[in-house]
Every structure is written in C-alpha cells, then in structure tokens.
Amino acid sequence: MTFTSFEFLLYFPVVVLLYNIIPQKGRLLYLLAVSYAFYALLQPVYLLLLLAVTGLTYGFTRWMANVEDDDKKHRVMIGGIVAILLPLFFFKYFNFVDNAITSGLQAMGLDITMPTIRWMLPLGISYYTFMSIGYLIDAYNDDVEVEKNPCVVGLFLSFFPIVLSGPIERAGNMFPQIKQLGKSKVSDITDGAKLMVWGYFMKLCVADRLALYINAVNGNIGHHTGTSLGFAALLFPLQEYGDLAGYSLLAIGAARCMGFKVMDNFKRPFFSTSMSEFWRRWHISLIKWLTDYIYTPISYALRSWKMSGVVCALLVTFLVSGIWHGAALTCIIWGLMQGLLLSIEAITQKHRNTLETKYKLKKNPIYIVLCCMIVYLIFAFTEIYGMSSSIADANRIVAKIFTEPGSLFVHPTSLILGVGSAFILLFKDLKDECGWKIHLMHSDNTIISIVSWVCVVAYILLFGILDGGQFIYFQF
Amino acid sequence: MERSIIVEKLTDIFRKTFDSSDLVLEDSMTANDVENWTSLTNMTMMTEVEDSFGIRFKLKEIQKLHTVGDLVKTIETKL
Amino acid sequence: MKKGKNILFIILGVIIAFLMIDNLVGYVFKVVYNNTKYGVIHRQNYCLNESNDDILILGSSEAAHNYVSSVFEDSLGMTCFNAGSDGMCIYYYYTVLACRIERAAAPKMVILDYGDADLLEIDDPTAKIESCVSRLAPYYGDYQSIRDLANDCGPYEKIKFFSHMYRYNSQIIQMCLGSFYPTKENKGYEAVFGTLPDETQREQLSLHEEVIDQSKVAYIHKLINLCDQNGIKLLIVRSPKYYDNPSPCFKVMEDIAQEKSVPYYDLSYLETVMQPSLFRDVSHLNDEGAHIFSRVFVSIIKKSTNY
C-alpha cells in the first residue's frame, strides 16, 4: 500500500478517525502499531531491520547519556553511527563496492570474482538511517534530550507518513510532538487535506504524466532524435519536482491531519537565481542534514584553508549526496558536478555581487528570469547523468542532443496534459513566490475553498495517472 | 573589551564578508535577515571573527549560534 | 462539540460539491465522448453501440493494421468491422465481443488475431487488465460485461467507478482529436505507411522470462466458450511478423485451439508478404502488405470454411 494506492485513500481517514477517538494515553502505541503495520504490508521481513536500527539508536543514545567523559561519549557516538550505517552499506552499496573491487582486480590482471548478494533494497533505509544518525549526533551535542521511552524513538524512525521517502526529520522537532499527541484540530485536518490534494496533483498529474513521455524517449535512446532527447531532458526536472515534492506534500499533509508539523521539503526551487539558492529550496531536509552533519564539521575543520576549505567541504558534501542517491558511478558524477558548480559560485560570489550591485541587477526582472532559466538548464543537464543507468548512456544522450537534431517525438496525451499540468504548478509557485493575494484552496471564504479543493480533485480524476505509478525516490 | 566595540568590529566583518556596505547589526538578527549570509559564507565569517578577535570557536559553539546576539555573547565569554 | 459539528459541515459541503461537479462534468464528457466523429473513440463507439457487422476482427495493433475490412467484405459478401486497437489485449477483445452479444448484435464470425502479450505475464501497461478497463471505462454504466471486467480488475473498482469523472480519466485529448481532427474511416482498418529498409534481415527475438498468465488463459477460454454458445464462427490467427518469436506461448494457444476445435492459422511467416517493403516495422504490415495479406487470408478462409 503506497500513498497513491486506492486502499490508502480508504484506510487513511479511518486511521485519523481512530487516532482522535482513542484516549491520549493509547495514541503512541496506536501510531506505532499503524506505522509498523504500514511498513510490514510493503516489506514484512525488512520490518525486522527497521526494528534493529531502532534498537541500536535507542541503545547507543542511552549509553551516551550515561557516559560522563566527553572523549568516551564521542567514541560511543562514532560506534553508534558505524553500527547504524552497516545495514545501509550492505543493502545498498555492497554490490557496487564489490563490482568496483572486481574491476580493479581484473585491471591488475587478477581474475577473482567476488561474491555478490542479491537482495531487495529495504524501503526507506536511506531516510531512517539518516534520521537515526542525526538523533545520535544531536544527542551528543546536547541539542536534544536523550529519550528514555523506546516507543517514542520507535515512532520517530517509523512514522508512516515519512518513513518511506522523508522529509528527513529531526528528533528535536518530532520528540515533543510525539510526546504530546493531541487531538487533531479542525484546521489540522483541513490544512492536511489541502496539502495532500496538492501533493496528489503534483504526483499524478505532473510527475506520472510526464514520466510516460520521458520514459518512452529515454528507454529507447537509439531510436529517438537529439531533439526528443533534449526535450525529455528539459522536462525531467519538472517530473522529479512533481514526484519528490508531491510525495513530500502527501507525507506532510498526512502528518498534519494528525496534528504533526513536519518540515517543508521544497520551496519553489525553479525560482532560484543561483545553484546555491537552488540547493536551499530543493530537498531541503536532505540538504539541511548534509549541511549540519557533513558540510559544517568539514568546513570548520578546514576553515584555515579559507576558500579552499569551503571548496573541499562542498565537494565532499555533494559526493556524499550523490552516494546517498544511488550506488552507481552516475550518482557520484552527479554529486561531484553539484559540488563543482557550488564551488564555482562560492569562488565567484564577490565578483558577482559587485556586478549585481553596480548594474542594479538583483531587482531587474529580466536578469532574475534569465538566472532562473540558466539554473534550470544547468540542473536539467546534470540530471541527464543523475538519472541515466550508465555514464555511457548519459554521454550518448548528451552527444545526440548536440549533434543529432531531428523531428520531435510527440505523444499528444502525455505532452499536452503533462506540460499543461506543469504550467499550472509553476503558476501556483509563481503566485506564492511573488506573494500575489489570489487564494482559492486557502481562501478565507469556506465555499470558495471547498469548491476549489473539489475542482483540484476533479482535475486529478480527469487528467491524473490513476493506475498506480512508482515514486522515483522509492529506491532509496 | 566593551560590547559596543565588539559590535563595531563585528559590523565591519559582516559588511566585508556579506558585501553589504550599509548593514546595521541587531541582536535578534539571524542569517535569514542578511543577504549573502548562508551556510557557505557562515564559516568564512566565523574565521574572520576568530582572526580579528584572536579567539577560537569550538564546532559545538558555532552550531549553537542562531542570532547575532548569541555570537556577541560567545565572543564576550572568550575575551 | 462545536469542533465536531464544524468538521462534519465541511465534510458534508465537500461531498455535496463533489457530487454536483462530478455529475455535471461527467454528463458533459459523456455527451462529447458519445458524439466523437473520428478516430479510436468513434470506432469504439460504433463497434460497441451500433455495429451489426457480420465479421468482427479482434486484436491489438497487429489486427488494426493488418486486416483490411473492405477486402473481407468484397470477397466474402459479408459486412466486416475491424475492432483491433493499439495497446489492448485479450481482456479487451473478450469484453468488446461480450458487449455486442449483450446488445443482441452477435457477429457471425470472429477473427481473433493474437500475440504473446495475450498469454504471458508482461510488465507493460498495455498488456494488463487495468489499461483495458481504463479504455472501456466510459461505457461502465452501459454494459454488464464491462462492469464484470472492472470487478475482475480489483475489489475497489466498484467504488472508483462511482465517480463519473473517473470514467473519463485521460480521455480528453483523444476526445478533442476525435471531435476536431478528421481521419479517414475504413470500417476500423487503420492503414500505416512506410517500409523497413531493404536490407533488413529477419531476426530472432531473445526470450525473456516467460510466465503464462493464467488469468489471460482463462479469458481465452471465456472467449471461445462465448463464441460457441452464440453460434459464432471463431478463427484464431497469428498474422505476419518480420521476426522470429521462439516463445513457447504460441504452442499453448495452438493446443487450446485444438482442444476446443477452433480453426488455428499460424501465418507469422507467410511467404507472400515476407519482404521488408511490405512491413512498416517488424510487427506491422504497411497498407500494401495488409491488402496482400487480407486477400491471401480471405482465400484461406474460403477454402477451409466453405464461405
């Protein structure tokens, strides 16, 4: 049962209703049971892994709390991080490292085959692993009090709206809410429902619809012209935005229906005027995690290197980001590309500021639009590598885009509906970015609000992909 | 060192690091209030503060700083 | 209590607004859909709601592009409609026939052109029951056969189909094209043009993991039984391909045909059309190839069935 399955639509209101009916004392165990049941319905065996990681997290944080000596505490924290990372390494990266070692040995003339393991990736492992490590580090830094109730830690890591694909939450934000577990206010349910409907629109009408066209083109690189491949590459960031941001809204909205305030994960990323700004608006929870736990410590350690330290920290951070996204060379290349782009921006920041101030560019609408377009194009280009199954495929696509123009592959339904829905999405983002006071779903007038909400539902019923697609980010 | 001198020195550092020639610091200011004050430029600013005041921050201390007021207080305790 | 009343009013308001919009939009879409003048939707409307043609050709894109209705009509002296449709499979073919019978307009003959997608578990949306249900959804209220297909699809279809708008999901572009973009109608036959390069060699497909889909096999049996019960002459055909498909699934179909005494014709390597110039791609004949194939097949029917 995923968020876009019909069963979820049937069961979720019942889950929320029961949550509000049962006494406050029972709500923690209830939500824990629902979350574990939700996970077990998808991957029963891997629920054991989630429980194991929960146990490790609880154990190591309680251990740290009982240690006075700071050095020993630090060693316990490191031990905990390693222990929690082990399952992620084995399930996600073992075969990749294995193949790399085998290739390396073969290059040295040694024909040794390493054992490979075939197993399915546990859903959500990248997300709950990062949440767990974040809690460990925050507990070490005394940013959050170590939690004595294992059920609270259990629910933090398994909370069904966010366990599969984030947002990557923090213990400091979730623990107080988990311990409170108040009834849902009317505004919680209405706001949550509005977020979920918009999430469904983004996922089903934008992402899944565009995916039909993009997959048809990218699934047959040899058959399509450079023009079609280029067009698919231009559409891909919109598909990804609809997919990941749409899913995040579903998660945030579902949590909101039960009174939980979960962090935003996207903030109109296509209105960024630089790649640095883009990475403050795209997959915010992941970037914040990487900034707080990877970038800041590294840039702190290398601060005497001045700009070189910043560049090193950026490259390592985005290398980690690339690796987090996938156990493949393409993901690593993608990560390094992002690191390189941000490094270039950091190095040229002062010069750009000078120019922008001198010619008053920052408030010039043409300059802003141009910057947004360049950022979009750069991101779309890097995504060719990020989403390809191999470097060779990515290189082939790039080569064809620039050397083999031709007729555009047209699939009327997926293009017209997909691009049309994307325009609606971008227009809404533009409205929010500019602060225009056009409120439909969020109108103060209840009738306008209800009718708008129903119209979006109608749009989804008429134009969305309703036979169940897979989220791109389910592979994490 | 008197607080006003700390704030004055800090203002110079902020104006230089964040390219904001008319910036006036307030205790409640955060990174959201200052253009160009991002996670990328934060550590550069901290390094300038360390060099200018001859102090050293611990990583934990930097991570706990949220406002300009927090930063001023921390500098005061180290001087 | 006031909070409880508030949320109840909102929920009630949402339900009323939804019912009103759903029925209104559903009605408008139904009118436009039923009056579509060209293309896939028009052909489907005709086949399900109006056709009394003696011969009904069923299949997916191969059927649609390989069988020229007029050739069958001229040679056999019977009316013929080609209900072949891109991206459909056995669930669709059976239901289309069942709908005609439900309308008391059973054909005299059914030509079933089939492929491996009609027997195997294939991870392609076009080879699944969901896409067939989706294609026939606009007629959900009109035919029990379509409601039965939807129920076979899953236990929640009944609830989903309560919404009239849901029935027209993803149909709007085809509806617009079918209302404003004229195409030549040829009793369902869809001509395609173009050829394979002259030097194209006939190659063998590599076999993927082959699992027979028992649900599809069940529908094949249902179709055969339906023809039997209604006195319909059924012919099962593999039309010409410019590649070899070593899949054992074709033997499965051949065995079923033999078991049920249904005439079976494997024309996948019909020599008369085995030239690249007669194929638009390795799976489909072009217009010239389709005419030649249709004439050959008609003569085979005449010889073997006394028509």
mmCIF file of C-alpha atoms in Angstrom, chain C residues 55 70-78 109 111 233 235 263 265 267 293-307:
data_model
loop_
_atom_site.group_PDB
_atom_site.id
_atom_site.type_symbol
_atom_site.label_atom_id
_atom_site.label_comp_id
_atom_site.label_asym_id
_atom_site.label_seq_id
_atom_site.Cartn_x
_atom_site.Cartn_y
_atom_site.Cartn_z
ATOM 1 C CA ILE C 55 -17.454 -10.278 -39.214
ATOM 2 C CA SER C 70 -13.157 -3.905 -47.294
ATOM 3 C CA VAL C 71 -11.253 -6.918 -48.669
ATOM 4 C CA PHE C 72 -13.232 -9.236 -46.378
ATOM 5 C CA GLU C 73 -16.495 -7.525 -47.301
ATOM 6 C CA ASP C 74 -15.883 -7.683 -51.047
ATOM 7 C CA SER C 75 -14.673 -11.288 -51.099
ATOM 8 C CA LEU C 76 -16.966 -12.900 -48.563
ATOM 9 C CA GLY C 77 -20.117 -10.886 -49.216
ATOM 10 C CA MET C 78 -20.408 -10.117 -45.501
ATOM 11 C CA MET C 109 -17.673 -14.691 -37.445
ATOM 12 C CA ILE C 111 -11.250 -13.386 -36.307
ATOM 13 C CA LYS C 233 -17.550 -18.988 -36.102
ATOM 14 C CA LEU C 235 -10.827 -18.233 -36.228
ATOM 15 C CA PRO C 263 -9.504 -23.299 -36.598
ATOM 16 C CA TYR C 265 -3.766 -20.306 -38.546
ATOM 17 C CA LEU C 267 0.629 -17.046 -40.710
ATOM 18 C CA PHE C 293 -2.251 -10.451 -46.573
ATOM 19 C CA SER C 294 -6.016 -9.834 -46.338
ATOM 20 C CA ARG C 295 -6.581 -11.267 -49.805
ATOM 21 C CA VAL C 296 -4.489 -14.329 -49.004
ATOM 22 C CA PHE C 297 -6.216 -14.870 -45.691
ATOM 23 C CA VAL C 298 -9.679 -14.496 -47.225
ATOM 24 C CA SER C 299 -8.842 -17.184 -49.768
ATOM 25 C CA ILE C 300 -7.660 -19.446 -46.940
ATOM 26 C CA ILE C 301 -10.965 -18.847 -45.112
ATOM 27 C CA LYS C 302 -12.928 -19.595 -48.278
ATOM 28 C CA LYS C 303 -11.072 -22.849 -48.902
ATOM 29 C CA SER C 304 -11.267 -24.154 -45.362
ATOM 30 C CA THR C 305 -14.665 -22.959 -44.171
ATOM 31 C CA ASN C 306 -16.939 -23.010 -47.259
ATOM 32 C CA TYR C 307 -17.672 -19.283 -47.097
#
